[in-house]
Short mmCIF file of N, CA and C in Angstrom, two decimals:
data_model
loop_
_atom_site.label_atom_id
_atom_site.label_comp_id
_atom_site.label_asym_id
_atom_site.label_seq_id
_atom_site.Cartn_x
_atom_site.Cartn_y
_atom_site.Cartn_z
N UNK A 1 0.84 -1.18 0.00
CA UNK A 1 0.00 0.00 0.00
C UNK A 1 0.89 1.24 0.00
N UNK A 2 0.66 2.20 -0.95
CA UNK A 2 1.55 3.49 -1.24
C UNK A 2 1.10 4.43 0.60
N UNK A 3 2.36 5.52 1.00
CA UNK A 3 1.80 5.91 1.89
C UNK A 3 0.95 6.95 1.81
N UNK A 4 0.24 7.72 2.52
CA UNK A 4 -0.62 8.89 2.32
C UNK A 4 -0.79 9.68 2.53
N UNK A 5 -0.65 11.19 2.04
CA UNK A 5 -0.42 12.18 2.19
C UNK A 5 -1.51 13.49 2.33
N UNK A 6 -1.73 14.48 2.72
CA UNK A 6 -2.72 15.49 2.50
C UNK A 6 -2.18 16.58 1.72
N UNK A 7 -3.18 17.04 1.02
CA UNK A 7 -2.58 18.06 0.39
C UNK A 7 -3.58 19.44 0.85
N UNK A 8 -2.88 20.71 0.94
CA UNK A 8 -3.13 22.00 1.57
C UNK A 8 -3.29 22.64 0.24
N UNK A 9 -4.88 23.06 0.26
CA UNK A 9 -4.92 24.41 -1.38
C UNK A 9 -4.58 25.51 -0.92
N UNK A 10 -4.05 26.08 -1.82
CA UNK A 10 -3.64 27.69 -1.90
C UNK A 10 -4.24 28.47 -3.28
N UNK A 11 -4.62 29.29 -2.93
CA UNK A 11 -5.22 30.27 -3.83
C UNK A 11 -5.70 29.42 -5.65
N UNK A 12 -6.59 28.92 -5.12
CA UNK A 12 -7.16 28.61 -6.56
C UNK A 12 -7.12 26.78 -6.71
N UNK A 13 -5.60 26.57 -7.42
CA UNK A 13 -5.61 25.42 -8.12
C UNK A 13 -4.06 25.01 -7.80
N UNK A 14 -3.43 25.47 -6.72
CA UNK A 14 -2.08 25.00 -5.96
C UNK A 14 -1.96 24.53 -5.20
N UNK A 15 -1.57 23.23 -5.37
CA UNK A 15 -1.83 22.06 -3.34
C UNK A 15 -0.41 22.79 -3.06
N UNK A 16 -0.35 22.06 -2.20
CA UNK A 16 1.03 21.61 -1.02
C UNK A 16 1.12 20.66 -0.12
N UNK A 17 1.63 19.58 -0.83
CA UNK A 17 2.12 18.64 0.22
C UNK A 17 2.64 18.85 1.45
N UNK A 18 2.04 17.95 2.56
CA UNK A 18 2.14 17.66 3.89
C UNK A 18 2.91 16.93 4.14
N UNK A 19 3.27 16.49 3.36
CA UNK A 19 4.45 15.70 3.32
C UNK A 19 6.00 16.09 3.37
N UNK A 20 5.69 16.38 1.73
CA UNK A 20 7.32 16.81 1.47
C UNK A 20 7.24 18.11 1.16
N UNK A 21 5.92 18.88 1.35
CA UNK A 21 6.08 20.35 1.21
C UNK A 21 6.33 20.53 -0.19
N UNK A 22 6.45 19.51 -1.09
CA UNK A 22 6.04 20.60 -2.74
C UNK A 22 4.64 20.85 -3.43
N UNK A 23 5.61 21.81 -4.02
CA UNK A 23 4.01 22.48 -4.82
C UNK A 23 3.76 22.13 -6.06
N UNK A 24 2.32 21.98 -6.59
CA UNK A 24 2.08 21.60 -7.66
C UNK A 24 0.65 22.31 -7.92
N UNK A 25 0.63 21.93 -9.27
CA UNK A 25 -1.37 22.60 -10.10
C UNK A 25 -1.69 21.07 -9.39
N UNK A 26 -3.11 21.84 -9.39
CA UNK A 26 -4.13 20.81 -9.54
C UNK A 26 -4.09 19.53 -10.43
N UNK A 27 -3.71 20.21 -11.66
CA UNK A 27 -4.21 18.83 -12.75
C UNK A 27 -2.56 18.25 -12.49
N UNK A 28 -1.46 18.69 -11.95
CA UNK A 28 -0.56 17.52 -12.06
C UNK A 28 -0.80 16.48 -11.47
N UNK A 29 -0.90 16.91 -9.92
CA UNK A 29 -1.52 16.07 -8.73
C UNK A 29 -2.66 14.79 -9.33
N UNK A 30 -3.88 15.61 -10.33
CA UNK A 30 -4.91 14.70 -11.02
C UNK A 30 -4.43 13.82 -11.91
N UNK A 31 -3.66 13.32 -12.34
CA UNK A 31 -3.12 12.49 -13.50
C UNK A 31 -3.23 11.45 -12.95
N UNK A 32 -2.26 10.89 -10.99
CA UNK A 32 -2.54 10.08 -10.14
C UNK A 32 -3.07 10.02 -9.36
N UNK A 33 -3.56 11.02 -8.49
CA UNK A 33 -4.37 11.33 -7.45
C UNK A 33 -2.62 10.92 -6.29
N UNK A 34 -1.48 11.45 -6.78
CA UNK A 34 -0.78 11.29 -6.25
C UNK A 34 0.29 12.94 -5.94
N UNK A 35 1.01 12.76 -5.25
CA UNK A 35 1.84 14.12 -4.94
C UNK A 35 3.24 14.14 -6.21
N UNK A 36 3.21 15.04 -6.63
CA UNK A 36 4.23 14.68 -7.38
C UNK A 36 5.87 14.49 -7.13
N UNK A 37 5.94 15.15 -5.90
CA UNK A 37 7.30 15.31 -5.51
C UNK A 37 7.71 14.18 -4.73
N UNK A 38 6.64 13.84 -3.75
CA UNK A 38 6.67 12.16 -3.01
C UNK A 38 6.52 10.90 -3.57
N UNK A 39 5.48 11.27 -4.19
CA UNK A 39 4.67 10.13 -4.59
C UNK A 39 3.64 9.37 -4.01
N UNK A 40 3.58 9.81 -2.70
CA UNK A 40 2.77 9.54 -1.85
C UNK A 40 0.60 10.01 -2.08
N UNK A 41 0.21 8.86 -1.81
CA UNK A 41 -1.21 8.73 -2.12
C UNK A 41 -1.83 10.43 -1.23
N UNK A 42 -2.96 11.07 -2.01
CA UNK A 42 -3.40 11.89 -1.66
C UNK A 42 -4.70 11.73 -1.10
N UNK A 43 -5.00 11.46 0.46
CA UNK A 43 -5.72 11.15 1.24
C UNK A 43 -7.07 11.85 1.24
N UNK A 44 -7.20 13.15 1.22
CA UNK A 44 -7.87 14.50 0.92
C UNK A 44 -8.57 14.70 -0.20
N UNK A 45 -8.08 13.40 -1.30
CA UNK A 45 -8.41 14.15 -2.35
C UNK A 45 -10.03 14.91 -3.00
N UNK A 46 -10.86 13.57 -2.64
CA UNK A 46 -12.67 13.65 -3.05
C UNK A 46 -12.64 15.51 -2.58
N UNK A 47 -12.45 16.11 -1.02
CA UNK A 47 -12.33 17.12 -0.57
C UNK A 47 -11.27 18.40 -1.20
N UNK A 48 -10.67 18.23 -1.60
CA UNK A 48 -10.27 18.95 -2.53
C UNK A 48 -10.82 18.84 -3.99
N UNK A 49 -11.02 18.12 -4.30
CA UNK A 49 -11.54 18.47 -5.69
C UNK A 49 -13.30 19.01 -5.55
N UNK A 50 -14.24 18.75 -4.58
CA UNK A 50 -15.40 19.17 -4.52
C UNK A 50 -14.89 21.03 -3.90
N UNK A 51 -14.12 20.92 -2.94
CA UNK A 51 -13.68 22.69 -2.79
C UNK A 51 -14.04 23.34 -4.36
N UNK A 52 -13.15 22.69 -4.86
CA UNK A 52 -12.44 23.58 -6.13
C UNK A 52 -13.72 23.97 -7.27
N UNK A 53 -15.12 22.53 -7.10
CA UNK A 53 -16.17 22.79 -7.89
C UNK A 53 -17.10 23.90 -7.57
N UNK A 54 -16.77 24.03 -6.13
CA UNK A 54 -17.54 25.43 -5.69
C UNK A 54 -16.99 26.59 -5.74
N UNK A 55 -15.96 26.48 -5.84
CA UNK A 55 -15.69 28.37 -6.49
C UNK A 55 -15.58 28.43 -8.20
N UNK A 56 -15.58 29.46 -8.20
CA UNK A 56 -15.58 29.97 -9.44
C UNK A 56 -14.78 28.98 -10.79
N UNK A 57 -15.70 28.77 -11.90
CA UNK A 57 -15.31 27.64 -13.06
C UNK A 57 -13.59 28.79 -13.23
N UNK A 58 -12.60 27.62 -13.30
CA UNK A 58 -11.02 28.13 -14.00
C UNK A 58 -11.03 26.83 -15.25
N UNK A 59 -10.35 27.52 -15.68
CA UNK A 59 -9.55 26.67 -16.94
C UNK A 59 -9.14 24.98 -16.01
N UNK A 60 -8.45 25.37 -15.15
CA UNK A 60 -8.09 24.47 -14.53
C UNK A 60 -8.90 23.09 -13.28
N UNK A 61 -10.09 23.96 -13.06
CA UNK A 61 -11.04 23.06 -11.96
C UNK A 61 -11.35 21.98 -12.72
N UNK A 62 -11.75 20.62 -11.86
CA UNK A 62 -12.16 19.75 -12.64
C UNK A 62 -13.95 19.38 -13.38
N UNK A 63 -13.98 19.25 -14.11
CA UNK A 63 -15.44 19.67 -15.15
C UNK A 63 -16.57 18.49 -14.44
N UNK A 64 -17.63 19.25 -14.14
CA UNK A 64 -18.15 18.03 -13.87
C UNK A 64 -19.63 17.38 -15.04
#
């Protein structure tokens, strides 16, 4: 089992790992539902991505 990580949004469509503290977009993180800098599983995720459907449509939020 991969280990698991949370990720912290910042302004819009920028996590931050709890982990290892890097930053990434949204859609990198979405490719695996993983951190990119760890690799570590993103625990948070369902909750972060429903945040992101309630503010304002970006290029970047995920479409539902």
């Amino acid at each position: 089992m991969t280990p698991q990580t949370t990720m912290q949004r910042y302004q819009g469509v920028v996590l931050e790992c709890q982990h290892c503290y890097a930053l990434c977009r949204y859609r990198d993180a979405a490719v695996r539902r993983t951190c990119p800098g760890c690799g570590h599983t993103i625990a948070n995720w369902e909750e972060l991505t429903a945040a992101l459907c309630r503010e304002a449509p970006s290029e970047e939020a995920p479409s539902s």
